[in-house]
Short mmCIF file of C-alpha atoms in Angstrom, two decimals:
data_model
loop_
_atom_site.label_atom_id
_atom_site.label_comp_id
_atom_site.label_asym_id
_atom_site.label_seq_id
_atom_site.Cartn_x
_atom_site.Cartn_y
_atom_site.Cartn_z
CA MET A 1 21.30 23.38 20.73
CA GLU A 2 21.23 26.30 17.48
CA THR A 3 23.90 25.11 14.82
CA ASN A 4 25.20 27.96 12.56
CA TYR A 5 25.62 26.76 9.28
CA PHE A 6 27.07 29.73 8.18
CA LYS A 7 30.85 29.33 7.18
CA PRO A 8 32.74 32.59 5.65
CA THR A 9 34.79 32.34 3.19
CA LYS A 10 38.70 32.18 3.38
CA THR A 11 38.71 33.88 0.27
CA PRO A 12 36.34 36.84 0.40
CA ILE A 13 38.54 39.38 -1.41
CA THR A 14 37.46 37.21 -4.45
CA TYR A 15 34.03 37.10 -4.30
CA ILE A 16 33.85 40.93 -3.76
CA ILE A 17 36.22 41.47 -7.18
CA VAL A 18 34.26 39.37 -9.04
CA ALA A 19 30.94 41.17 -8.25
CA ILE A 20 32.28 44.31 -8.54
CA ASN A 21 33.18 43.58 -11.79
CA ILE A 22 29.86 42.12 -12.83
CA ILE A 23 28.06 45.13 -11.43
CA VAL A 24 30.35 47.30 -12.90
CA PHE A 25 29.55 45.87 -16.03
CA ILE A 26 25.81 45.34 -16.22
CA VAL A 27 25.55 49.24 -14.79
CA LEU A 28 27.58 50.20 -17.86
CA GLU A 29 24.56 47.97 -20.42
CA ILE A 30 22.16 49.46 -18.44
CA MET A 31 23.75 53.14 -19.57
CA GLY A 32 24.99 52.17 -23.32
CA ASP A 33 26.66 49.07 -24.88
CA THR A 34 30.43 47.86 -23.99
CA THR A 35 31.96 46.83 -26.89
CA ASN A 36 31.27 50.32 -28.30
CA GLY A 37 35.02 52.11 -27.78
CA ILE A 38 33.04 55.31 -27.41
CA PHE A 39 30.99 54.58 -24.50
CA MET A 40 33.81 52.98 -22.66
CA LEU A 41 36.24 55.85 -23.28
CA TYR A 42 33.55 58.59 -21.47
CA ASN A 43 32.78 56.39 -18.93
CA GLY A 44 35.99 55.56 -17.74
CA ALA A 45 38.57 53.76 -19.83
CA MET A 46 42.28 53.75 -20.51
CA ASN A 47 43.46 56.37 -23.19
CA PRO A 48 46.56 58.06 -23.69
CA ASP A 49 45.27 61.26 -24.63
CA TYR A 50 42.84 61.93 -21.79
CA ILE A 51 45.53 60.90 -19.56
CA LEU A 52 47.82 63.85 -20.71
CA ASP A 53 45.86 66.38 -21.99
CA ASN A 54 43.20 66.06 -19.00
CA GLY A 55 44.70 64.82 -16.16
CA GLU A 56 42.70 61.83 -16.28
CA TRP A 57 45.21 59.01 -14.23
CA TYR A 58 42.24 57.27 -12.35
CA ARG A 59 41.71 55.84 -15.83
CA LEU A 60 44.62 53.63 -15.72
CA PHE A 61 42.17 51.96 -12.20
CA THR A 62 39.34 52.56 -13.79
CA SER A 63 39.55 50.69 -16.81
CA THR A 64 41.10 47.43 -14.69
CA PHE A 65 36.82 46.90 -13.63
CA MET A 66 35.17 47.42 -17.30
CA HIS A 67 34.79 44.70 -20.02
CA PHE A 68 34.15 45.29 -23.43
CA GLY A 69 31.33 42.76 -23.77
CA ILE A 70 29.91 40.07 -22.04
CA GLU A 71 32.29 37.24 -23.59
CA HIS A 72 34.86 39.58 -22.49
CA LEU A 73 33.63 39.50 -18.99
CA ALA A 74 32.95 35.93 -18.71
CA ASN A 75 36.44 35.03 -19.90
CA ASN A 76 38.55 36.95 -16.45
CA MET A 77 35.71 36.39 -14.26
CA LEU A 78 35.66 33.02 -14.57
CA LEU A 79 40.38 32.71 -14.31
CA LEU A 80 39.75 35.05 -11.79
CA PHE A 81 37.31 33.27 -10.02
CA LEU A 82 39.19 29.82 -10.13
CA LEU A 83 42.77 30.78 -9.32
CA GLY A 84 42.07 33.94 -7.44
CA GLN A 85 40.60 31.17 -4.54
CA ILE A 86 43.57 29.24 -4.61
CA PHE A 87 45.86 32.48 -4.40
CA GLU A 88 44.02 33.93 -2.13
CA GLU A 89 44.38 30.89 0.37
CA ALA A 90 47.81 30.51 0.23
CA VAL A 91 48.79 34.67 0.94
CA GLY A 92 45.46 35.97 2.35
CA PRO A 93 43.22 38.17 1.92
CA THR A 94 45.21 41.68 2.64
CA ARG A 95 48.10 40.42 0.22
CA PHE A 96 45.89 39.07 -2.54
CA LEU A 97 44.12 42.51 -2.69
CA GLY A 98 47.40 44.99 -2.64
CA ILE A 99 48.67 42.19 -5.39
CA TYR A 100 45.80 42.01 -7.13
CA LEU A 101 45.39 46.09 -7.57
CA GLY A 102 49.21 46.53 -7.63
CA SER A 103 49.44 44.22 -10.57
CA GLY A 104 46.17 45.58 -12.43
CA LEU A 105 47.73 49.14 -12.46
CA THR A 106 51.01 48.42 -13.30
CA GLY A 107 49.82 46.73 -16.63
CA SER A 108 47.97 49.98 -16.70
CA PHE A 109 50.22 52.34 -16.57
CA LEU A 110 52.38 49.85 -18.61
CA SER A 111 50.32 49.89 -21.51
CA PHE A 112 49.04 53.76 -21.47
CA PHE A 113 53.61 53.93 -21.39
CA MET A 114 54.43 51.90 -24.44
CA MET A 115 51.20 53.54 -26.07
CA CYS A 116 52.94 57.21 -25.35
CA LEU A 117 55.96 55.97 -27.24
CA MET A 118 54.11 54.13 -30.40
CA GLY A 119 52.35 56.82 -30.81
CA GLN A 120 49.18 54.66 -30.08
CA ASN A 121 46.22 56.12 -28.90
CA ASP A 122 44.05 52.96 -28.08
CA ILE A 123 41.33 52.72 -25.46
CA VAL A 124 41.80 49.98 -23.47
CA ALA A 125 39.89 48.05 -20.70
CA GLY A 126 40.23 45.23 -18.42
CA ALA A 127 41.12 42.88 -15.78
CA SER A 128 43.26 40.69 -17.84
CA GLY A 129 46.56 42.74 -16.33
CA ALA A 130 45.55 42.29 -12.53
CA ILE A 131 44.38 38.66 -13.40
CA PHE A 132 48.27 38.05 -14.63
CA GLY A 133 49.23 39.72 -11.41
CA ILE A 134 47.49 36.62 -10.20
CA ILE A 135 49.28 34.06 -12.25
CA GLY A 136 52.65 35.17 -12.08
CA GLY A 137 52.21 35.65 -7.69
CA MET A 138 50.78 31.86 -8.15
CA ILE A 139 54.01 30.76 -9.84
CA VAL A 140 55.72 32.37 -7.15
CA VAL A 141 53.71 29.93 -4.42
CA ILE A 142 54.31 26.80 -6.29
CA LEU A 143 57.88 27.30 -6.04
CA VAL A 144 58.09 28.79 -2.64
CA ASN A 145 55.99 25.09 -1.55
CA ARG A 146 58.51 23.01 -3.87
CA GLY A 147 56.82 22.90 -7.12
CA ARG A 148 53.45 21.85 -6.02
CA TYR A 149 50.67 23.62 -3.98
CA GLN A 150 47.56 22.05 -4.07
CA GLY A 151 47.69 19.93 -6.90
CA ILE A 152 48.69 22.98 -9.20
CA SER A 153 52.61 22.30 -10.65
CA THR A 154 54.56 24.19 -11.66
CA ARG A 155 55.34 23.40 -14.76
CA ARG A 156 51.79 23.22 -14.93
CA MET A 157 51.19 27.21 -14.12
CA LEU A 158 53.84 28.01 -16.61
CA PHE A 159 52.26 26.35 -19.30
CA MET A 160 49.20 28.06 -18.80
CA ALA A 161 50.83 31.65 -18.24
CA VAL A 162 52.87 30.69 -21.92
CA LEU A 163 49.54 29.80 -23.72
CA THR A 164 47.12 32.43 -22.05
CA LEU A 165 50.33 34.66 -23.79
CA TYR A 166 50.39 33.00 -26.43
CA PHE A 167 46.31 33.51 -27.32
CA GLY A 168 46.61 37.09 -26.35
CA PHE A 169 49.42 37.54 -28.72
CA ALA A 170 47.86 35.76 -31.26
CA THR A 171 44.81 37.49 -31.22
CA SER A 172 44.07 41.27 -32.44
CA GLY A 173 43.07 44.81 -30.36
CA THR A 174 44.60 42.32 -27.53
CA ASP A 175 46.49 44.79 -24.88
CA ASN A 176 49.85 42.30 -24.34
CA VAL A 177 51.85 44.51 -22.83
CA GLY A 178 49.67 45.19 -19.95
CA HIS A 179 48.95 41.59 -19.64
CA VAL A 180 52.84 41.32 -19.51
CA GLY A 181 53.69 43.87 -16.43
CA GLY A 182 50.95 42.07 -14.99
CA LEU A 183 52.57 39.34 -15.02
CA VAL A 184 55.78 40.07 -13.92
CA ALA A 185 54.29 42.89 -11.37
CA GLY A 186 52.25 40.04 -9.72
CA ILE A 187 55.83 38.17 -9.69
CA ILE A 188 57.42 40.37 -7.78
CA LEU A 189 54.86 41.89 -5.48
CA THR A 190 54.25 38.20 -4.60
CA PHE A 191 58.01 37.38 -4.40
CA LEU A 192 58.12 40.15 -1.76
CA SER A 193 54.95 40.46 0.11
CA TYR A 194 54.79 36.24 0.79
CA GLY A 195 58.29 34.98 -0.83
CA LEU A 196 60.65 35.92 1.21
CA THR A 197 58.81 36.06 4.22
CA THR A 198 57.93 32.32 4.01
CA ILE A 199 61.59 30.78 2.93
CA ILE A 200 62.56 33.59 6.46
CA LYS A 201 59.85 31.37 8.16
CA ARG A 202 60.62 28.44 7.18
CA LYS A 203 65.04 28.72 7.82
CA HIS A 204 63.98 29.73 11.36
CA SER A 205 61.96 26.89 12.05
CA LYS A 206 64.42 24.92 11.16
CA MET A 207 67.51 26.59 12.98
CA LEU A 208 65.20 26.30 15.96
CA GLN A 209 64.39 22.05 15.97
#
């Protein structure tokens, strides 16, 4: 009798997104220097002038898969890998992908919008907005599940969100608008796609009892 030792992962999207970010980083490192802002700009980083003058709106998306150096990549991927698996298992792969991409694009767009208002012309890249979307989403998941999910409490998740935001504001060169935008987008998208349906199903099942 043959035994199949292969067990498909419950969180495929998390692994795929982490892999894509790493592959993009390796390719860019082979091509040049990811710590060089001009090099990153030429290869898809977000910048108001390039978007407005050249109509290169795709940069709002491509920039969310680019990182300035190995430390930037490692920090983001560690957080994504640890929290992403828990969040994806809670909401499912399809919702996870939508929330991740939606949060990343929202954070990127708000960062672009704020720079336009402030007359800034920074070069921005990183998955932080999307990852903050996961943090926001996890807050919703925990609240919907009566204050705790897989050993994580609402208080602990809120503390993590506040602490991560604090380090962002305390560190120069951090895209804090993108972080806040991603966080808020993650909360809204998760509540609409997961929170509401979970609450409705729970109330419906109680009515049938």
